[in-house]
Amino acid sequence: MIRDAETFNVLLSSIERFVRERLIPREADVVEADAIPVDLLSDMRAMGLFGLTIPEQYGGLGLTTEEEALVAMALCKASPAFRSIVGTNNGIGSLGIVIDGTQAQKDKYLPQLAAGELIGAFALTEPGSGSDAASLVTSARREGDHYVLNGAKRYITNAPQAGIFTVMARTDPASKDAGGVSAFIVERDAAGMSVGKPDRKMGQRGAQTADVMFENVRVPEKNLIGSVEGMGFKTAMKVLDKARLHIAAVCVGAATRILEDALEYAIQRKQFGQSIGEFQLVQAMLADSQTELYAARSMTLDAARKRDDGETVTMEASCCKLFASEMVGRVADRAIQIHGGAGYMQDYAVERFYRDVRLFRIYEGTSQIQQLVIARNMIRKARRR
Ligand code: COS
């Protein structure tokens, strides 16, 4: 739901310009340093990028889901690392508080997240619990007016930079499933909390992930999200509903850039006396990519509008994440093919994007988990009829 088209278009064009003039030229620096340059971080803060989706009353821009999707599509024409650093604050790092937090939790943390003074992270995955998120074993034992957390979380995006973590932990030791899980806000400087070295990944340099360890970490009861035990898994799933839609938009943005690069190369590159883009076999790769990209963009915006209309979009978000992440994988693969030998070289952005986008089929729920969510929702709906 675009609330005010004129104001929104001003924001969107300023982000498009920022991407073109400031971010794309610095992509190589991000790879080199495995970090976002500080001057760009301060530009991002000044533009309000850390608080895009946080409600206006807490200092954010309060974008609707459709507006957020359009911004993500624009931002992700540059390396996904730029989106990643602001992405957790706008998504999984703040959403638990936005959706289910108490008023005091919102008042305390959202303004700092919106301003980018604090980076938020989301700690669900564990060494022994990935797709089967409800089997997590990090424990939260009640002790007076505190909870004591013990356990470890894995591959936590932005953990090295984060100031607060939304941590899912088991408050009911007798339970083995979702019902015994609660969500907590844990501050970085809490005694007993530590963050491991940044992981060495296939791609996505500049978007750091790391393990997070809890050893008798005392968390005040006021940091239990929503002040209710046993609701943490549901909070996490509601967060992921929106986050999956966001990742679909991210995939559309990345695919747009990859396809633009492939098209430009197909026009410039000459073989057999003409542009390779004149050859129908190359045209087929361009056309299939454009068609799939258009489909992913359309379905993502449709689901975003449904969410803005107040509909539950669990199934639609999974459809979008599944299709868009698989789509960008195919588009990146064809882009390499169109570039030929050059596409295998690090001098061309498509080589880096090819590795970067591989993650989208895995994190925030693998393609197979999205299929499972989609089919379960179809069956549930059919049974209700
Ligand atoms: N919104 C609100 N509640 C939800 C929900 C959603 N989208 N999805 C599930 N729930 C609720 C269910 O209704 C159920 O509640 P009741 O017991 O009251 O009925 C509870 O949560 C447990 O749900 P379910 O039985 O479906 O849990 P499962 O253990 O079968 O697991 C999957 C569900 C596999 C979908 C979940 O574990 C998952 O998404 N895994 C992937 C995790 C992931 O994406 N990790 C990425 C890293 S985090 S960035």
Coordinates of C-alpha atoms and ligand atoms in Angstrom, one line a residue:
M1 CA 0.0 0.0 0.0
I2 CA 1.8 3.1 -1.2
R3 CA 0.5 5.8 1.3
D4 CA 1.8 8.9 -0.4
A5 CA 3.2 8.2 -3.9
E6 CA 4.9 11.6 -4.3
T7 CA 6.9 11.4 -1.0
F8 CA 7.7 7.7 -1.5
N9 CA 9.0 8.3 -5.0
V10 CA 11.3 11.0 -3.7
L11 CA 12.7 8.5 -1.2
L12 CA 13.0 5.7 -3.8
S13 CA 14.8 7.9 -6.3
S14 CA 17.3 9.1 -3.7
I15 CA 18.0 5.5 -2.8
E16 CA 18.4 4.6 -6.5
R17 CA 20.9 7.5 -6.9
F18 CA 22.8 6.4 -3.7
V19 CA 23.0 2.9 -5.1
R20 CA 24.3 4.0 -8.5
E21 CA 26.7 6.7 -7.4
R22 CA 27.9 5.6 -3.9
L23 CA 27.3 1.9 -3.4
I24 CA 28.1 0.2 -6.7
P25 CA 31.5 1.9 -7.1
R26 CA 32.5 0.7 -3.6
E27 CA 31.6 -3.0 -4.0
A28 CA 35.2 -4.0 -4.4
D29 CA 36.2 -2.2 -1.1
V30 CA 33.5 -4.2 0.7
V31 CA 35.0 -7.5 -0.6
E32 CA 38.5 -6.4 0.3
A33 CA 37.7 -5.3 3.9
D34 CA 34.8 -7.8 4.5
A35 CA 33.0 -4.8 6.0
I36 CA 30.9 -1.8 4.9
P37 CA 33.1 1.4 4.8
V38 CA 32.3 3.7 7.8
D39 CA 31.5 6.7 5.6
L40 CA 28.8 4.7 3.8
L41 CA 27.4 3.5 7.1
S42 CA 27.1 7.1 8.2
D43 CA 25.4 8.0 4.9
M44 CA 23.0 5.1 5.4
R45 CA 22.2 6.4 8.9
A46 CA 21.6 9.9 7.6
M47 CA 19.2 8.6 4.9
G48 CA 17.2 6.7 7.6
L49 CA 18.0 3.3 6.0
F50 CA 18.3 1.6 9.4
G51 CA 14.8 2.5 10.4
L52 CA 12.9 2.1 7.1
T53 CA 10.2 -0.2 8.6
I54 CA 10.3 0.9 12.3
P55 CA 7.1 2.8 13.1
E56 CA 7.4 6.6 12.8
Q57 CA 6.6 7.1 16.5
Y58 CA 10.0 5.4 17.3
G59 CA 11.9 7.5 14.8
G60 CA 11.7 5.1 11.8
L61 CA 10.1 5.8 8.4
G62 CA 7.3 3.3 9.0
L63 CA 7.3 2.0 5.4
T64 CA 4.4 -0.3 4.4
T65 CA 5.4 -3.8 3.3
E66 CA 4.9 -2.9 -0.4
E67 CA 7.1 0.3 0.1
E68 CA 9.7 -1.8 1.9
A69 CA 9.8 -4.3 -0.9
L70 CA 10.3 -1.6 -3.5
V71 CA 13.1 -0.1 -1.5
A72 CA 14.8 -3.6 -1.1
M73 CA 14.5 -4.1 -4.8
A74 CA 16.3 -0.8 -5.4
L75 CA 19.0 -1.3 -2.7
C76 CA 19.8 -4.8 -3.8
K77 CA 21.0 -3.7 -7.2
A78 CA 24.2 -3.2 -5.2
S79 CA 26.1 -6.0 -3.4
P80 CA 23.8 -7.7 -0.9
A81 CA 26.2 -6.8 1.9
F82 CA 24.9 -3.2 1.9
R83 CA 21.4 -4.4 2.4
S84 CA 22.4 -6.9 5.0
I85 CA 23.8 -4.4 7.5
V86 CA 20.5 -2.4 7.5
G87 CA 18.4 -5.5 6.9
T88 CA 18.5 -6.9 10.4
N89 CA 17.4 -3.6 12.0
N90 CA 14.5 -3.4 9.6
G91 CA 13.7 -7.1 9.7
I92 CA 14.6 -10.0 11.9
G93 CA 16.6 -7.8 14.4
S94 CA 13.7 -5.5 15.3
L95 CA 10.5 -7.3 14.1
G96 CA 10.1 -9.5 17.2
I97 CA 9.9 -6.3 19.3
V98 CA 7.7 -4.4 16.8
I99 CA 5.3 -7.4 16.5
D100 CA 5.1 -8.8 20.1
G101 CA 7.2 -6.5 22.3
T102 CA 5.9 -4.7 25.4
Q103 CA 5.5 -0.9 25.2
A104 CA 8.6 -0.5 27.5
Q105 CA 10.6 -2.8 25.1
K106 CA 9.6 -0.8 22.1
D107 CA 10.3 2.6 23.8
K108 CA 13.7 1.4 24.9
Y109 CA 15.1 -0.3 21.8
L110 CA 13.3 0.8 18.7
P111 CA 14.5 4.4 18.6
Q112 CA 18.1 3.2 18.8
L113 CA 17.6 0.6 16.1
A114 CA 15.8 3.1 13.8
A115 CA 18.7 5.5 14.2
G116 CA 21.3 2.8 13.4
E117 CA 23.0 3.5 16.8
L118 CA 22.3 -0.1 17.7
I119 CA 22.4 -3.1 15.3
G120 CA 19.9 -5.9 16.0
A121 CA 20.4 -9.6 15.4
F122 CA 18.1 -12.6 15.4
A123 CA 19.4 -15.7 17.2
L124 CA 17.3 -18.8 16.3
T125 CA 19.6 -21.3 14.6
E126 CA 21.8 -23.6 16.7
P127 CA 24.5 -26.1 15.9
G128 CA 21.9 -28.9 16.3
S129 CA 18.8 -27.1 15.2
G130 CA 18.5 -25.5 11.7
S131 CA 15.4 -26.3 9.7
D132 CA 13.9 -28.0 12.7
A133 CA 13.9 -24.7 14.6
A134 CA 11.5 -25.9 17.3
S135 CA 14.0 -28.4 18.6
L136 CA 16.4 -25.7 19.9
V137 CA 18.1 -26.5 23.2
T138 CA 19.4 -23.1 24.4
S139 CA 17.9 -22.9 27.9
A140 CA 16.5 -20.0 29.9
R141 CA 16.1 -20.9 33.5
R142 CA 14.0 -18.6 35.7
E143 CA 15.9 -17.3 38.8
G144 CA 14.0 -14.6 40.7
D145 CA 13.4 -11.7 38.5
H146 CA 15.9 -12.9 35.9
Y147 CA 16.3 -15.7 33.4
V148 CA 19.7 -17.5 33.1
L149 CA 20.6 -18.4 29.5
N150 CA 22.9 -21.2 28.5
G151 CA 23.6 -22.5 25.0
A152 CA 25.0 -21.5 21.6
K153 CA 23.6 -20.0 18.4
R154 CA 25.0 -20.4 14.9
Y155 CA 25.5 -18.4 11.7
I156 CA 24.0 -15.3 13.3
T157 CA 23.9 -12.5 10.7
N158 CA 25.5 -9.2 11.9
A159 CA 26.5 -10.8 15.3
P160 CA 29.9 -9.2 15.2
Q161 CA 28.3 -5.8 14.9
A162 CA 25.1 -6.3 17.0
G163 CA 24.3 -4.5 20.2
I164 CA 21.1 -6.5 20.9
F165 CA 20.0 -10.0 20.0
T166 CA 16.5 -11.5 19.8
V167 CA 17.2 -14.9 21.3
M168 CA 14.9 -17.9 21.2
A169 CA 15.5 -20.1 24.2
R170 CA 13.6 -22.9 26.0
T171 CA 11.9 -21.8 29.2
D172 CA 10.1 -25.1 29.8
P173 CA 12.8 -27.8 30.1
A174 CA 10.2 -30.5 30.0
S175 CA 9.1 -29.5 26.5
K176 CA 10.8 -30.7 23.3
D177 CA 8.8 -28.6 20.8
A178 CA 7.7 -25.1 20.0
G179 CA 5.5 -24.6 23.1
G180 CA 8.4 -24.4 25.5
V181 CA 10.3 -21.7 23.6
S182 CA 10.4 -18.0 24.7
A183 CA 12.0 -15.0 23.0
F184 CA 14.4 -12.6 24.9
I185 CA 16.1 -9.4 24.1
V186 CA 19.8 -9.9 25.2
E187 CA 22.2 -7.0 25.2
R188 CA 25.7 -7.5 23.8
D189 CA 27.5 -6.5 27.0
A190 CA 25.6 -9.0 29.2
A191 CA 28.2 -10.9 31.3
G192 CA 28.7 -14.5 30.0
M193 CA 27.8 -13.6 26.4
S194 CA 30.4 -13.9 23.7
V195 CA 30.5 -13.7 19.9
G196 CA 32.8 -16.0 17.9
K197 CA 35.1 -15.0 15.0
P198 CA 33.3 -14.0 11.7
D199 CA 32.5 -17.2 9.6
R200 CA 34.5 -17.8 6.4
K201 CA 31.7 -18.0 3.8
M202 CA 31.4 -18.8 0.1
G203 CA 30.2 -15.3 -0.7
Q204 CA 28.5 -12.3 0.9
R205 CA 31.7 -10.7 2.1
G206 CA 30.9 -7.6 4.1
A207 CA 27.8 -9.3 5.6
Q208 CA 29.3 -11.0 8.6
T209 CA 27.9 -14.0 10.5
A210 CA 29.2 -15.6 13.7
D211 CA 28.4 -18.0 16.5
V212 CA 27.0 -16.5 19.7
M213 CA 27.6 -18.2 23.1
F214 CA 25.6 -17.9 26.3
E215 CA 27.2 -19.0 29.6
N216 CA 25.0 -18.3 32.6
V217 CA 23.9 -15.0 31.0
R218 CA 21.4 -13.2 33.3
V219 CA 18.6 -11.5 31.4
P220 CA 16.1 -9.4 33.3
E221 CA 12.5 -10.7 33.1
K222 CA 11.5 -7.3 31.6
N223 CA 13.4 -8.5 28.5
L224 CA 11.1 -11.5 27.9
I225 CA 9.5 -10.4 24.6
G226 CA 5.8 -9.7 25.2
S227 CA 6.2 -10.7 28.9
V228 CA 4.7 -14.1 28.1
E229 CA 6.6 -17.4 28.3
G230 CA 6.1 -20.0 25.6
M231 CA 5.3 -17.6 22.8
G232 CA 8.8 -17.3 21.4
F233 CA 8.5 -19.8 18.6
K234 CA 5.4 -18.1 17.3
T235 CA 7.1 -14.7 17.5
A236 CA 10.0 -16.1 15.5
M237 CA 7.6 -17.5 12.8
K238 CA 5.7 -14.2 12.5
V239 CA 9.1 -12.5 12.1
L240 CA 10.0 -14.9 9.4
D241 CA 6.7 -14.4 7.5
K242 CA 7.7 -10.8 6.8
A243 CA 11.4 -11.6 6.5
R244 CA 10.8 -14.1 3.8
L245 CA 8.9 -11.6 1.8
H246 CA 11.7 -9.2 2.2
I247 CA 14.3 -11.8 1.0
A248 CA 12.1 -12.3 -2.1
A249 CA 12.4 -8.6 -2.8
V250 CA 16.1 -8.8 -2.2
C251 CA 16.3 -11.6 -4.8
V252 CA 14.4 -9.4 -7.3
G253 CA 16.8 -6.5 -6.8
A254 CA 19.9 -8.7 -7.2
A255 CA 18.4 -10.4 -10.3
T256 CA 17.7 -7.0 -11.8
R257 CA 21.3 -6.0 -11.5
I258 CA 22.7 -9.3 -12.7
L259 CA 20.4 -9.2 -15.8
E260 CA 21.4 -5.6 -16.5
D261 CA 25.0 -6.6 -16.5
A262 CA 24.4 -9.7 -18.7
L263 CA 22.4 -7.6 -21.2
E264 CA 25.1 -5.0 -21.4
Y265 CA 27.7 -7.6 -21.9
A266 CA 25.6 -9.3 -24.6
I267 CA 25.3 -6.0 -26.5
Q268 CA 28.9 -5.1 -26.2
R269 CA 30.6 -8.5 -26.8
K270 CA 31.1 -9.3 -30.4
Q271 CA 31.7 -12.8 -31.8
F272 CA 31.3 -14.1 -35.4
G273 CA 31.1 -10.5 -36.5
Q274 CA 28.2 -9.3 -34.4
S275 CA 26.9 -8.7 -30.8
I276 CA 26.4 -12.0 -29.1
G277 CA 23.0 -10.6 -28.1
E278 CA 21.9 -11.0 -31.7
F279 CA 22.2 -14.8 -31.4
Q280 CA 18.9 -16.5 -30.5
L281 CA 20.4 -18.9 -28.0
V282 CA 21.7 -15.9 -26.0
Q283 CA 18.4 -14.2 -26.5
A284 CA 16.6 -17.2 -25.0
M285 CA 18.7 -16.9 -21.8
L286 CA 17.9 -13.1 -21.6
A287 CA 14.2 -13.7 -22.3
D288 CA 13.8 -16.5 -19.8
S289 CA 15.6 -14.4 -17.1
Q290 CA 13.4 -11.4 -17.8
T291 CA 10.2 -13.4 -17.7
E292 CA 11.1 -15.1 -14.4
L293 CA 12.3 -11.8 -12.9
Y294 CA 9.0 -10.1 -13.9
A295 CA 7.0 -13.0 -12.3
A296 CA 9.0 -12.8 -9.0
R297 CA 8.6 -9.1 -8.8
S298 CA 4.9 -9.2 -9.5
M299 CA 4.2 -12.0 -6.9
T300 CA 6.3 -10.3 -4.2
L301 CA 4.5 -7.0 -4.6
D302 CA 1.1 -8.8 -4.6
A303 CA 1.9 -10.6 -1.4
A304 CA 3.2 -7.4 0.2
R305 CA 0.0 -5.6 -0.6
K306 CA -2.0 -8.5 0.9
R307 CA 0.0 -8.2 4.1
D308 CA -0.6 -4.4 4.1
D309 CA -4.3 -5.2 3.8
G310 CA -4.0 -7.2 7.1
E311 CA -4.1 -10.7 5.5
T312 CA -1.9 -13.5 6.9
V313 CA 0.6 -14.2 4.2
T314 CA 2.5 -17.1 5.7
M315 CA 1.9 -19.2 2.5
E316 CA 2.4 -16.4 0.1
A317 CA 5.6 -15.3 1.7
S318 CA 7.0 -18.8 1.4
C319 CA 5.9 -18.9 -2.3
C320 CA 7.7 -15.7 -3.0
K321 CA 10.9 -16.7 -1.1
L322 CA 10.9 -20.1 -2.9
F323 CA 10.3 -18.7 -6.4
A324 CA 12.4 -15.6 -6.1
S325 CA 15.5 -17.2 -4.5
E326 CA 15.5 -20.1 -7.1
M327 CA 14.9 -17.5 -9.9
V328 CA 17.9 -15.4 -8.9
G329 CA 20.0 -18.6 -8.9
R330 CA 19.0 -19.4 -12.4
V331 CA 19.5 -15.8 -13.6
A332 CA 23.0 -15.6 -12.1
D333 CA 23.8 -18.9 -13.7
R334 CA 22.7 -17.7 -17.2
A335 CA 24.5 -14.4 -16.7
I336 CA 27.8 -16.3 -16.1
Q337 CA 27.0 -18.3 -19.3
I338 CA 26.4 -15.2 -21.3
H339 CA 29.7 -13.7 -20.1
G340 CA 31.5 -16.9 -21.1
G341 CA 35.1 -17.2 -19.8
A342 CA 34.8 -13.6 -18.4
G343 CA 32.0 -14.6 -16.2
Y344 CA 34.3 -17.0 -14.3
M345 CA 36.7 -14.1 -13.6
Q346 CA 36.5 -12.0 -10.5
D347 CA 36.9 -8.8 -12.6
Y348 CA 33.2 -9.1 -13.4
A349 CA 30.4 -8.5 -10.8
V350 CA 28.4 -11.5 -12.0
E351 CA 31.0 -13.9 -10.6
R352 CA 30.6 -12.4 -7.1
F353 CA 26.8 -12.2 -7.4
Y354 CA 26.7 -15.9 -8.4
R355 CA 28.3 -16.8 -5.1
D356 CA 26.4 -14.2 -3.1
V357 CA 22.9 -15.2 -4.2
R358 CA 23.4 -18.9 -3.4
L359 CA 22.7 -18.1 0.2
F360 CA 19.1 -16.9 -0.6
R361 CA 18.0 -20.5 -1.2
I362 CA 19.2 -21.4 2.2
Y363 CA 18.8 -18.8 4.9
E364 CA 15.5 -17.7 6.5
G365 CA 14.3 -21.1 5.6
T366 CA 15.6 -23.4 2.8
S367 CA 13.6 -23.9 -0.4
Q368 CA 12.6 -27.3 1.0
I369 CA 11.2 -25.6 4.2
Q370 CA 9.3 -23.1 2.0
Q371 CA 7.8 -26.0 0.1
L372 CA 6.8 -27.7 3.4
V373 CA 5.2 -24.4 4.7
I374 CA 3.3 -23.9 1.4
A375 CA 1.9 -27.5 1.2
R376 CA 1.0 -27.5 4.9
N377 CA -1.0 -24.3 4.5
M378 CA -2.8 -25.6 1.4
I379 CA -3.8 -28.8 3.2
R380 CA -4.9 -26.9 6.3
K381 CA -7.1 -24.6 4.2
A382 CA -8.6 -27.4 2.3
R383 CA -9.5 -29.3 5.5
R384 CA -11.3 -26.2 6.8
R385 CA -13.6 -26.0 3.8
Ligands
COS1 N1 2.8 -17.5 12.4 C1 2.3 -17.7 13.6 N2 2.4 -18.9 14.3 C2 3.0 -19.9 13.6 C3 3.5 -19.8 12.3 C4 3.4 -18.5 11.7 N3 3.9 -18.3 10.5 N4 4.1 -20.9 11.9 C5 3.9 -21.8 12.9 N5 3.2 -21.2 13.9 C6 2.8 -21.8 15.2 C7 1.9 -23.0 14.9 O1 0.5 -22.6 14.7 C8 2.1 -23.9 16.1 O2 1.3 -23.3 17.2 P1 0.2 -24.3 17.9 O3 1.0 -25.4 18.5 O4 -0.4 -23.4 18.9 O5 -0.7 -24.8 16.9 C9 3.5 -23.6 16.5 O6 3.9 -22.3 15.9 C10 4.4 -24.7 16.0 O7 4.3 -24.8 14.6 P2 4.6 -26.1 13.7 O8 3.9 -27.2 14.4 O9 4.2 -25.8 12.3 O10 6.1 -26.3 14.0 P3 7.2 -27.3 13.3 O11 8.1 -27.7 14.4 O12 6.5 -28.3 12.5 O13 8.1 -26.4 12.3 C11 8.7 -25.1 10.5 C12 7.6 -25.5 11.5 C13 9.5 -26.2 9.9 C14 8.0 -24.3 9.4 C15 9.7 -24.1 11.2 O14 10.5 -24.8 12.1 C16 10.6 -23.4 10.2 O15 10.3 -22.4 9.6 N6 11.9 -23.8 10.1 C17 12.9 -23.1 9.4 C18 13.6 -22.2 10.3 C19 14.3 -21.1 9.5 O16 13.7 -20.5 8.7 N7 15.5 -20.8 9.9 C20 16.3 -19.8 9.3 C21 17.1 -19.2 10.2 S1 16.4 -17.9 11.1 S2 17.0 -16.3 10.0

